[in-house]
PDB file of C-alpha atoms and ligand atoms in Angstrom:
ATOM      1  CA  UNK V   1     131.200  99.710  80.589  1.00 46.00           C
ATOM      2  CA  UNK V   2     128.207 100.764  78.473  1.00 48.00           C
ATOM      3  CA  UNK V   3     124.952 101.613  80.265  1.00 51.00           C
ATOM      4  CA  UNK V   4     123.377  98.390  81.517  1.00 48.00           C
ATOM      5  CA  UNK V   5     119.860  97.405  80.490  1.00 66.00           C
ATOM      6  CA  UNK V   6     119.233  95.328  83.614  1.00 80.00           C
ATOM      7  CA  UNK V   7     118.548  96.911  86.991  1.00 90.00           C
ATOM      8  CA  UNK V   8     121.102  96.867  89.763  1.00 96.00           C
ATOM      9  CA  UNK V   9     119.432  96.549  93.165  1.00 98.00           C
ATOM     10  CA  UNK V  10     121.549  97.323  96.214  1.00 98.00           C
ATOM     11  CA  UNK V  11     120.058  96.080  99.473  1.00 98.00           C
ATOM     12  CA  UNK V  12     121.540  97.495 102.677  1.00 97.00           C
ATOM     13  CA  UNK V  13     120.451  96.858 106.257  1.00 95.00           C
ATOM     14  CA  UNK V  14     121.815  96.881 109.770  1.00 93.00           C
ATOM     15  CA  UNK V  15     122.981  93.360 110.619  1.00 89.00           C
ATOM     16  CA  UNK V  16     120.032  91.359 111.939  1.00 90.00           C
ATOM     17  CA  UNK V  17     117.342  93.478 110.240  1.00 94.00           C
ATOM     18  CA  UNK V  18     116.359  90.512 108.082  1.00 94.00           C
ATOM     19  CA  UNK V  19     118.155  91.359 104.846  1.00 95.00           C
ATOM     20  CA  UNK V  20     119.335  87.827 104.080  1.00 93.00           C
ATOM     21  CA  UNK V  21     115.909  86.287 104.804  1.00 95.00           C
ATOM     22  CA  UNK V  22     114.043  88.923 102.793  1.00 98.00           C
ATOM     23  CA  UNK V  23     116.417  88.764  99.835  1.00 98.00           C
ATOM     24  CA  UNK V  24     116.095  84.963  99.755  1.00 96.00           C
ATOM     25  CA  UNK V  25     112.288  85.345  99.695  1.00 98.00           C
ATOM     26  CA  UNK V  26     112.488  87.951  96.927  1.00 98.00           C
ATOM     27  CA  UNK V  27     114.721  85.786  94.757  1.00 97.00           C
ATOM     28  CA  UNK V  28     112.309  82.901  95.134  1.00 97.00           C
ATOM     29  CA  UNK V  29     109.415  85.081  93.952  1.00 97.00           C
ATOM     30  CA  UNK V  30     111.453  86.776  91.231  1.00 95.00           C
ATOM     31  CA  UNK V  31     113.958  84.203  89.947  1.00 93.00           C
ATOM     32  CA  UNK V  32     115.013  86.468  87.102  1.00 91.00           C
ATOM     33  CA  UNK V  33     116.906  88.622  89.621  1.00 96.00           C
ATOM     34  CA  UNK V  34     120.348  87.167  90.231  1.00 97.00           C
ATOM     35  CA  UNK V  35     122.284  87.542  93.477  1.00 97.00           C
ATOM     36  CA  UNK V  36     125.897  88.661  93.460  1.00 98.00           C
ATOM     37  CA  UNK V  37     127.916  86.293  95.664  1.00 98.00           C
ATOM     38  CA  UNK V  38     130.455  88.397  97.559  1.00 98.00           C
ATOM     39  CA  UNK V  39     133.968  87.468  98.542  1.00 98.00           C
ATOM     40  CA  UNK V  40     134.556  87.568 102.285  1.00 98.00           C
ATOM     41  CA  UNK V  41     137.340  86.900 104.767  1.00 98.00           C
ATOM     42  CA  UNK V  42     134.745  86.154 107.470  1.00 95.00           C
ATOM     43  CA  UNK V  43     134.759  82.509 108.634  1.00 95.00           C
ATOM     44  CA  UNK V  44     131.768  80.576 107.289  1.00 96.00           C
ATOM     45  CA  UNK V  45     128.883  80.233 109.727  1.00 90.00           C
ATOM     46  CA  UNK V  46     127.278  76.874 110.379  1.00 89.00           C
ATOM     47  CA  UNK V  47     125.224  75.980 107.316  1.00 92.00           C
ATOM     48  CA  UNK V  48     126.875  78.495 104.994  1.00 94.00           C
ATOM     49  CA  UNK V  49     128.132  77.056 101.712  1.00 96.00           C
ATOM     50  CA  UNK V  50     131.239  78.331  99.920  1.00 98.00           C
ATOM     51  CA  UNK V  51     130.257  79.741  96.527  1.00 97.00           C
ATOM     52  CA  UNK V  52     126.571  80.063  97.495  1.00 95.00           C
ATOM     53  CA  UNK V  53     126.471  82.397 100.508  1.00 94.00           C
ATOM     54  CA  UNK V  54     129.956  83.835  99.978  1.00 97.00           C
ATOM     55  CA  UNK V  55     133.197  82.946  98.294  1.00 98.00           C
ATOM     56  CA  UNK V  56     135.173  82.467 101.508  1.00 98.00           C
ATOM     57  CA  UNK V  57     138.804  83.490 101.037  1.00 98.00           C
ATOM     58  CA  UNK V  58     141.699  84.296 103.341  1.00 97.00           C
ATOM     59  CA  UNK V  59     143.150  87.748 103.745  1.00 98.00           C
ATOM     60  CA  UNK V  60     146.099  87.100 101.374  1.00 98.00           C
ATOM     61  CA  UNK V  61     143.793  86.051  98.533  1.00 98.00           C
ATOM     62  CA  UNK V  62     141.475  89.002  99.217  1.00 98.00           C
ATOM     63  CA  UNK V  63     144.368  91.488  99.188  1.00 98.00           C
ATOM     64  CA  UNK V  64     145.682  90.025  95.912  1.00 98.00           C
ATOM     65  CA  UNK V  65     142.213  90.472  94.369  1.00 98.00           C
ATOM     66  CA  UNK V  66     142.119  94.102  95.532  1.00 98.00           C
ATOM     67  CA  UNK V  67     145.571  94.669  93.977  1.00 98.00           C
ATOM     68  CA  UNK V  68     144.416  93.151  90.665  1.00 98.00           C
ATOM     69  CA  UNK V  69     141.337  95.380  90.593  1.00 97.00           C
ATOM     70  CA  UNK V  70     138.987  92.385  90.798  1.00 98.00           C
ATOM     71  CA  UNK V  71     136.415  94.213  92.954  1.00 98.00           C
ATOM     72  CA  UNK V  72     133.743  96.669  91.845  1.00 97.00           C
ATOM     73  CA  UNK V  73     133.705  97.710  95.499  1.00 98.00           C
ATOM     74  CA  UNK V  74     135.151  96.378  98.704  1.00 98.00           C
ATOM     75  CA  UNK V  75     134.967  97.388 102.335  1.00 97.00           C
ATOM     76  CA  UNK V  76     135.878  96.325 105.839  1.00 96.00           C
ATOM     77  CA  UNK V  77     132.718  95.520 107.775  1.00 91.00           C
ATOM     78  CA  UNK V  78     132.767  94.539 111.466  1.00 86.00           C
ATOM     79  CA  UNK V  79     136.440  93.568 111.187  1.00 88.00           C
ATOM     80  CA  UNK V  80     136.173  91.385 108.068  1.00 95.00           C
ATOM     81  CA  UNK V  81     136.707  92.239 104.400  1.00 98.00           C
ATOM     82  CA  UNK V  82     133.909  91.956 101.846  1.00 98.00           C
ATOM     83  CA  UNK V  83     133.990  92.621  98.121  1.00 98.00           C
ATOM     84  CA  UNK V  84     131.844  92.419  94.982  1.00 98.00           C
ATOM     85  CA  UNK V  85     133.341  90.742  91.915  1.00 97.00           C
ATOM     86  CA  UNK V  86     133.715  93.263  89.071  1.00 97.00           C
ATOM     87  CA  UNK V  87     134.057  90.647  86.260  1.00 96.00           C
ATOM     88  CA  UNK V  88     130.886  88.862  87.420  1.00 96.00           C
ATOM     89  CA  UNK V  89     128.865  92.104  87.530  1.00 95.00           C
ATOM     90  CA  UNK V  90     130.159  93.118  84.111  1.00 91.00           C
ATOM     91  CA  UNK V  91     129.290  89.761  82.551  1.00 92.00           C
ATOM     92  CA  UNK V  92     125.717  89.848  83.887  1.00 93.00           C
ATOM     93  CA  UNK V  93     125.027  93.458  82.931  1.00 89.00           C
ATOM     94  CA  UNK V  94     126.302  92.859  79.406  1.00 87.00           C
ATOM     95  CA  UNK V  95     123.473  90.382  78.830  1.00 88.00           C
ATOM     96  CA  UNK V  96     120.846  92.647  80.423  1.00 86.00           C
ATOM     97  CA  UNK V  97     120.470  90.605  83.606  1.00 92.00           C
ATOM     98  CA  UNK V  98     118.869  92.163  86.718  1.00 94.00           C
ATOM     99  CA  UNK V  99     121.250  91.744  89.625  1.00 97.00           C
ATOM    100  CA  UNK V 100     121.054  92.269  93.375  1.00 98.00           C
ATOM    101  CA  UNK V 101     123.906  93.191  95.689  1.00 98.00           C
ATOM    102  CA  UNK V 102     123.537  92.507  99.414  1.00 97.00           C
ATOM    103  CA  UNK V 103     126.261  94.800 100.669  1.00 97.00           C
ATOM    104  CA  UNK V 104     127.019  97.299 103.404  1.00 94.00           C
ATOM    105  CA  UNK V 105     126.488 101.082 103.169  1.00 94.00           C
ATOM    106  CA  UNK V 106     130.142 101.802 102.268  1.00 94.00           C
ATOM    107  CA  UNK V 107     129.920  99.419  99.315  1.00 96.00           C
ATOM    108  CA  UNK V 108     126.563 100.912  98.302  1.00 96.00           C
ATOM    109  CA  UNK V 109     128.144 104.381  98.074  1.00 95.00           C
ATOM    110  CA  UNK V 110     130.973 103.051  95.889  1.00 97.00           C
ATOM    111  CA  UNK V 111     128.637 101.192  93.521  1.00 97.00           C
ATOM    112  CA  UNK V 112     126.338 104.185  93.108  1.00 96.00           C
ATOM    113  CA  UNK V 113     129.307 106.279  92.004  1.00 96.00           C
ATOM    114  CA  UNK V 114     129.952 103.807  89.167  1.00 95.00           C
ATOM    115  CA  UNK V 115     126.253 103.131  88.442  1.00 94.00           C
ATOM    116  CA  UNK V 116     124.189 106.173  89.456  1.00 94.00           C
ATOM    117  CA  UNK V 117     121.029 104.405  88.256  1.00 92.00           C
ATOM    118  CA  UNK V 118     121.435 101.554  90.744  1.00 96.00           C
ATOM    119  CA  UNK V 119     118.363 101.212  92.967  1.00 97.00           C
ATOM    120  CA  UNK V 120     119.185 101.632  96.662  1.00 98.00           C
ATOM    121  CA  UNK V 121     116.919  99.783  99.111  1.00 98.00           C
ATOM    122  CA  UNK V 122     117.305 100.055 102.886  1.00 98.00           C
ATOM    123  CA  UNK V 123     115.789  97.396 105.130  1.00 97.00           C
ATOM    124  CA  UNK V 124     115.063  98.907 108.547  1.00 97.00           C
ATOM    125  CA  UNK V 125     114.225  96.972 111.713  1.00 96.00           C
ATOM    126  CA  UNK V 126     111.059  98.074 113.561  1.00 96.00           C
ATOM    127  CA  UNK V 127     113.209  99.077 116.593  1.00 95.00           C
ATOM    128  CA  UNK V 128     116.719  98.735 118.002  1.00 93.00           C
ATOM    129  CA  UNK V 129     115.353  96.420 120.717  1.00 94.00           C
ATOM    130  CA  UNK V 130     113.859  94.113 118.100  1.00 94.00           C
ATOM    131  CA  UNK V 131     117.125  94.240 116.114  1.00 94.00           C
ATOM    132  CA  UNK V 132     118.999  93.048 119.207  1.00 93.00           C
ATOM    133  CA  UNK V 133     116.437  90.274 119.765  1.00 93.00           C
ATOM    134  CA  UNK V 134     116.873  89.042 116.185  1.00 91.00           C
ATOM    135  CA  UNK V 135     120.666  89.155 116.311  1.00 90.00           C
ATOM    136  CA  UNK V 136     120.651  87.103 119.503  1.00 92.00           C
ATOM    137  CA  UNK V 137     117.893  84.802 118.250  1.00 90.00           C
ATOM    138  CA  UNK V 138     119.872  84.013 115.111  1.00 85.00           C
ATOM    139  CA  UNK V 139     122.535  82.550 117.373  1.00 83.00           C
ATOM    140  CA  UNK V 140     125.361  82.862 114.843  1.00 82.00           C
ATOM    141  CA  UNK V 141     127.561  85.541 116.395  1.00 85.00           C
ATOM    142  CA  UNK V 142     129.618  85.965 119.556  1.00 89.00           C
ATOM    143  CA  UNK V 143     128.693  88.602 122.159  1.00 90.00           C
ATOM    144  CA  UNK V 144     131.363  91.112 121.067  1.00 90.00           C
ATOM    145  CA  UNK V 145     130.314  90.702 117.410  1.00 88.00           C
ATOM    146  CA  UNK V 146     126.670  91.338 118.378  1.00 91.00           C
ATOM    147  CA  UNK V 147     127.601  94.480 120.337  1.00 91.00           C
ATOM    148  CA  UNK V 148     129.706  95.778 117.438  1.00 90.00           C
ATOM    149  CA  UNK V 149     126.837  95.210 114.988  1.00 89.00           C
ATOM    150  CA  UNK V 150     124.324  96.970 117.245  1.00 92.00           C
ATOM    151  CA  UNK V 151     126.605  99.986 117.607  1.00 90.00           C
ATOM    152  CA  UNK V 152     126.915 100.285 113.803  1.00 89.00           C
ATOM    153  CA  UNK V 153     123.156 100.016 113.333  1.00 91.00           C
ATOM    154  CA  UNK V 154     122.487 103.501 114.708  1.00 86.00           C
ATOM    155  CA  UNK V 155     125.002 105.128 112.335  1.00 86.00           C
ATOM    156  CA  UNK V 156     123.567 103.210 109.376  1.00 90.00           C
ATOM    157  CA  UNK V 157     120.016 104.309 110.189  1.00 90.00           C
ATOM    158  CA  UNK V 158     121.226 107.934 110.193  1.00 89.00           C
ATOM    159  CA  UNK V 159     121.971 107.576 106.451  1.00 91.00           C
ATOM    160  CA  UNK V 160     118.575 106.165 105.577  1.00 94.00           C
ATOM    161  CA  UNK V 161     117.496 109.162 103.434  1.00 94.00           C
ATOM    162  CA  UNK V 162     120.196 108.346 100.856  1.00 93.00           C
ATOM    163  CA  UNK V 163     118.224 105.324  99.643  1.00 97.00           C
ATOM    164  CA  UNK V 164     115.525 105.260  96.961  1.00 97.00           C
ATOM    165  CA  UNK V 165     113.303 102.897  98.963  1.00 98.00           C
ATOM    166  CA  UNK V 166     112.924 102.006 102.634  1.00 98.00           C
ATOM    167  CA  UNK V 167     111.292  98.755 103.719  1.00 98.00           C
ATOM    168  CA  UNK V 168     110.513  98.321 107.423  1.00 98.00           C
ATOM    169  CA  UNK V 169     110.819  94.646 108.321  1.00 97.00           C
ATOM    170  CA  UNK V 170     108.213  94.388 111.062  1.00 97.00           C
ATOM    171  CA  UNK V 171     105.803  91.830 109.677  1.00 98.00           C
ATOM    172  CA  UNK V 172     107.917  89.588 107.413  1.00 98.00           C
ATOM    173  CA  UNK V 173     105.214  88.881 104.818  1.00 98.00           C
ATOM    174  CA  UNK V 174     104.400  92.572 104.497  1.00 98.00           C
ATOM    175  CA  UNK V 175     108.090  93.424 104.043  1.00 98.00           C
ATOM    176  CA  UNK V 176     108.472  90.627 101.484  1.00 98.00           C
ATOM    177  CA  UNK V 177     105.574  92.049  99.460  1.00 98.00           C
ATOM    178  CA  UNK V 178     107.076  95.552  99.681  1.00 98.00           C
ATOM    179  CA  UNK V 179     110.390  94.303  98.312  1.00 98.00           C
ATOM    180  CA  UNK V 180     108.704  92.401  95.476  1.00 98.00           C
ATOM    181  CA  UNK V 181     106.679  95.546  94.636  1.00 98.00           C
ATOM    182  CA  UNK V 182     109.844  97.583  94.203  1.00 97.00           C
ATOM    183  CA  UNK V 183     111.250  95.110  91.663  1.00 96.00           C
ATOM    184  CA  UNK V 184     107.937  94.842  89.789  1.00 95.00           C
ATOM    185  CA  UNK V 185     107.463  98.617  89.644  1.00 95.00           C
ATOM    186  CA  UNK V 186     110.982  99.096  88.240  1.00 93.00           C
ATOM    187  CA  UNK V 187     110.116  96.721  85.410  1.00 89.00           C
ATOM    188  CA  UNK V 188     106.917  98.608  84.577  1.00 92.00           C
ATOM    189  CA  UNK V 189     108.620 101.950  83.965  1.00 91.00           C
ATOM    190  CA  UNK V 190     107.726 103.234  80.493  1.00 92.00           C
ATOM    191  CA  UNK V 191     111.410 103.523  79.588  1.00 87.00           C
ATOM    192  CA  UNK V 192     111.815  99.788  80.219  1.00 85.00           C
ATOM    193  CA  UNK V 193     108.486  98.701  78.741  1.00 89.00           C
ATOM    194  CA  UNK V 194     108.974 100.733  75.542  1.00 90.00           C
ATOM    195  CA  UNK V 195     112.260  98.941  74.967  1.00 86.00           C
ATOM    196  CA  UNK V 196     111.013  95.481  75.926  1.00 86.00           C
ATOM    197  CA  UNK V 197     107.720  95.688  74.057  1.00 93.00           C
ATOM    198  CA  UNK V 198     108.824  97.931  71.167  1.00 92.00           C
ATOM    199  CA  UNK V 199     107.533  95.562  68.522  1.00 92.00           C
ATOM    200  CA  UNK V 200     104.132  95.071  70.150  1.00 93.00           C
ATOM    201  CA  UNK V 201     103.584  98.820  70.571  1.00 92.00           C
ATOM    202  CA  UNK V 202     104.689  99.439  66.978  1.00 91.00           C
ATOM    203  CA  UNK V 203     102.119  96.930  65.822  1.00 90.00           C
ATOM    204  CA  UNK V 204      99.338  98.375  68.037  1.00 91.00           C
ATOM    205  CA  UNK V 205     100.209 101.927  67.034  1.00 85.00           C
ATOM    206  CA  UNK V 206     100.140 103.655  63.673  1.00 75.00           C
ATOM    207  CA  UNK V 207     102.828 101.428  62.081  1.00 67.00           C
ATOM    208  CA  UNK V 208     100.732  98.307  62.715  1.00 61.00           C
ATOM    209  CA  UNK V 209      97.529  99.785  61.332  1.00 57.00           C
ATOM    210  CA  UNK V 210      98.814 100.158  57.742  1.00 56.00           C
TER     211      UNK V 210
HETATM  212  P1  LIG T   1     124.504  89.767 107.820  1.00 69.86           P
HETATM  213  O1  LIG T   1     124.111  90.315 106.506  1.00 69.86           O
HETATM  214  O2  LIG T   1     124.388  90.695 108.944  1.00 69.86           O
HETATM  215  O3  LIG T   1     123.910  88.425 108.101  1.00 69.86           O
HETATM  216  O4  LIG T   1     126.074  89.528 107.786  1.00 69.86           O
HETATM  217  P2  LIG T   1     127.124  89.188 106.633  1.00 69.86           P
HETATM  218  O5  LIG T   1     128.360  88.675 107.294  1.00 69.86           O
HETATM  219  O6  LIG T   1     126.496  88.323 105.599  1.00 69.86           O
HETATM  220  O7  LIG T   1     127.479  90.583 105.998  1.00 69.86           O
HETATM  221  C1  LIG T   1     128.309  91.503 106.689  1.00 69.86           C
HETATM  222  C2  LIG T   1     128.264  92.870 106.051  1.00 69.86           C
HETATM  223  O8  LIG T   1     128.955  92.871 104.848  1.00 69.86           O
HETATM  224  C3  LIG T   1     126.858  93.361 105.686  1.00 69.86           C
HETATM  225  O9  LIG T   1     126.744  94.727 105.978  1.00 69.86           O
HETATM  226  C4  LIG T   1     126.765  93.108 104.216  1.00 69.86           C
HETATM  227  O10 LIG T   1     125.819  93.939 103.614  1.00 69.86           O
HETATM  228  C5  LIG T   1     128.150  93.414 103.812  1.00 69.86           C
HETATM  229  N1  LIG T   1     128.463  92.822 102.540  1.00 69.86           N
HETATM  230  C6  LIG T   1     128.191  91.596 102.069  1.00 69.86           C
HETATM  231  N2  LIG T   1     128.658  91.425 100.860  1.00 69.86           N
HETATM  232  C7  LIG T   1     129.244  92.590 100.522  1.00 69.86           C
HETATM  233  C8  LIG T   1     129.939  93.025  99.353  1.00 69.86           C
HETATM  234  O11 LIG T   1     130.120  92.344  98.355  1.00 69.86           O
HETATM  235  N3  LIG T   1     130.429  94.277  99.379  1.00 69.86           N
HETATM  236  C9  LIG T   1     130.273  95.069 100.416  1.00 69.86           C
HETATM  237  N4  LIG T   1     130.757  96.281 100.338  1.00 69.86           N
HETATM  238  N5  LIG T   1     129.648  94.687 101.517  1.00 69.86           N
HETATM  239  C10 LIG T   1     129.129  93.469 101.584  1.00 69.86           C
HETATM  240  P1  LIG T   2     120.502  90.064 108.184  1.00 69.86           P
HETATM  241  O1  LIG T   2     120.863  89.333 106.928  1.00 69.86           O
HETATM  242  O2  LIG T   2     119.958  91.439 107.929  1.00 69.86           O
HETATM  243  O3  LIG T   2     121.599  90.087 109.196  1.00 69.86           O
HETATM  244  P2  LIG T   2     118.734  87.794 108.813  1.00 69.86           P
HETATM  245  O4  LIG T   2     117.940  87.572 107.550  1.00 69.86           O
HETATM  246  O5  LIG T   2     119.831  86.822 109.146  1.00 69.86           O
HETATM  247  O6  LIG T   2     119.273  89.305 108.869  1.00 69.86           O
HETATM  248  O7  LIG T   2     117.669  87.875 110.008  1.00 69.86           O
HETATM  249  C1  LIG T   2     118.087  87.988 111.356  1.00 69.86           C
HETATM  250  C2  LIG T   2     117.176  87.103 112.230  1.00 69.86           C
HETATM  251  O8  LIG T   2     115.880  87.713 112.341  1.00 69.86           O
HETATM  252  C3  LIG T   2     116.968  85.714 111.642  1.00 69.86           C
HETATM  253  O9  LIG T   2     116.979  84.765 112.692  1.00 69.86           O
HETATM  254  C4  LIG T   2     115.604  85.821 110.981  1.00 69.86           C
HETATM  255  O10 LIG T   2     114.955  84.574 110.936  1.00 69.86           O
HETATM  256  C5  LIG T   2     114.862  86.830 111.872  1.00 69.86           C
HETATM  257  N1  LIG T   2     113.854  87.662 111.179  1.00 69.86           N
HETATM  258  C6  LIG T   2     113.939  88.215 109.940  1.00 69.86           C
HETATM  259  N2  LIG T   2     112.831  88.945 109.649  1.00 69.86           N
HETATM  260  C7  LIG T   2     112.019  88.859 110.732  1.00 69.86           C
HETATM  261  C8  LIG T   2     110.709  89.398 111.058  1.00 69.86           C
HETATM  262  N3  LIG T   2     110.027  90.185 110.216  1.00 69.86           N
HETATM  263  N4  LIG T   2     110.205  89.094 112.264  1.00 69.86           N
HETATM  264  C9  LIG T   2     110.886  88.313 113.144  1.00 69.86           C
HETATM  265  N5  LIG T   2     112.097  87.774 112.901  1.00 69.86           N
HETATM  266  C10 LIG T   2     112.673  88.036 111.714  1.00 69.86           C
HETATM  267  P1  LIG T   3     127.630  88.949 107.683  1.00 69.86           P
HETATM  268  O1  LIG T   3     129.029  88.807 108.175  1.00 69.86           O
HETATM  269  O2  LIG T   3     126.647  89.018 108.786  1.00 69.86           O
HETATM  270  O3  LIG T   3     127.306  87.923 106.613  1.00 69.86           O
HETATM  271  O4  LIG T   3     127.558  90.380 106.922  1.00 69.86           O
HETATM  272  C1  LIG T   3     127.851  91.563 107.584  1.00 69.86           C
HETATM  273  C2  LIG T   3     127.660  92.715 106.651  1.00 69.86           C
HETATM  274  O5  LIG T   3     128.566  92.692 105.530  1.00 69.86           O
HETATM  275  C3  LIG T   3     126.308  92.796 106.061  1.00 69.86           C
HETATM  276  O6  LIG T   3     125.836  94.108 106.259  1.00 69.86           O
HETATM  277  C4  LIG T   3     126.539  92.497 104.615  1.00 69.86           C
HETATM  278  O7  LIG T   3     125.580  93.129 103.805  1.00 69.86           O
HETATM  279  C5  LIG T   3     127.924  93.037 104.363  1.00 69.86           C
HETATM  280  N1  LIG T   3     128.516  92.501 103.167  1.00 69.86           N
HETATM  281  C6  LIG T   3     128.437  91.263 102.696  1.00 69.86           C
HETATM  282  N2  LIG T   3     129.089  91.154 101.551  1.00 69.86           N
HETATM  283  C7  LIG T   3     129.605  92.367 101.265  1.00 69.86           C
HETATM  284  C8  LIG T   3     130.368  92.866 100.183  1.00 69.86           C
HETATM  285  O8  LIG T   3     130.715  92.193  99.214  1.00 69.86           O
HETATM  286  N3  LIG T   3     130.705  94.159 100.241  1.00 69.86           N
HETATM  287  C9  LIG T   3     130.339  94.943 101.262  1.00 69.86           C
HETATM  288  N4  LIG T   3     130.716  96.207 101.212  1.00 69.86           N
HETATM  289  N5  LIG T   3     129.643  94.508 102.294  1.00 69.86           N
HETATM  290  C10 LIG T   3     129.254  93.229 102.305  1.00 69.86           C
END
């Protein structure tokens, strides 16, 4: 794959930190960023729509996709399998589309090996106690699932320095603005602007003055 023009954003967070809510808010503010819809063997939660939140597949289908090399990355997370579609990513990058992956830390490591320029963003909860409150408040998971997710959270937070950006999701609006700022700042880099606005700068500079 040639070097993509669009940015790849990888958003990682301990379960319950607010990743899904914050990403939804970001995509609403920045509709030009497109979300990668993962494949998952996890059963759909109430309200989740196949093809929108995940492509829900059974283990046999997932394993066949792994064997065919259909995933850019895949990992087992809290007992279920999750994977990112390689053909989808390829098709979006080819047209210069900015894309966002909401994946776990294992997937993030795999993607950054393939795309070292991918932007890693970690969403941290303000505290473990608050994380537990949110997981319980969400009311989507059984007790043993909640305990498993809380245990993983500590290990994930230990790897926080590997990310380019860290957003603490204490006040939601503040965190939403932080996330939007990251995307906007990436687009303002001179490397990006020189390419996007090449003609305008040529005209304003010496070539335009003749
Ligand atoms: P929630 O994000 O805690 O609400 O729970 P989910 O069931 O939506 O996600 C479970 C875990 O799988 C999270 O750590 C996600 O980041 C991760 N995940 C989701 N999609 C992908 C993917 O395509 N690849 C990888 N590697 N992980 C993913
Ligand atoms: P994740 O995708 O990281 O598992 P969710 O987006 O599902 O997290 O958020 C977990 C729960 O916490 C949800 O019920 C959500 O409404 C709530 N939540 C998210 N951000 C905040 C915040 N800043 N303050 C209070 N509650 C929040
Ligand atoms: P949930 O089951 O709560 O939707 O997600 C649990 C975790 O799996 C989250 O941390 C989520 O980011 C991660 N996850 C979702 N999709 C993928 C994926 O395609 N690949 C990887 N590696 N993790 C994923």
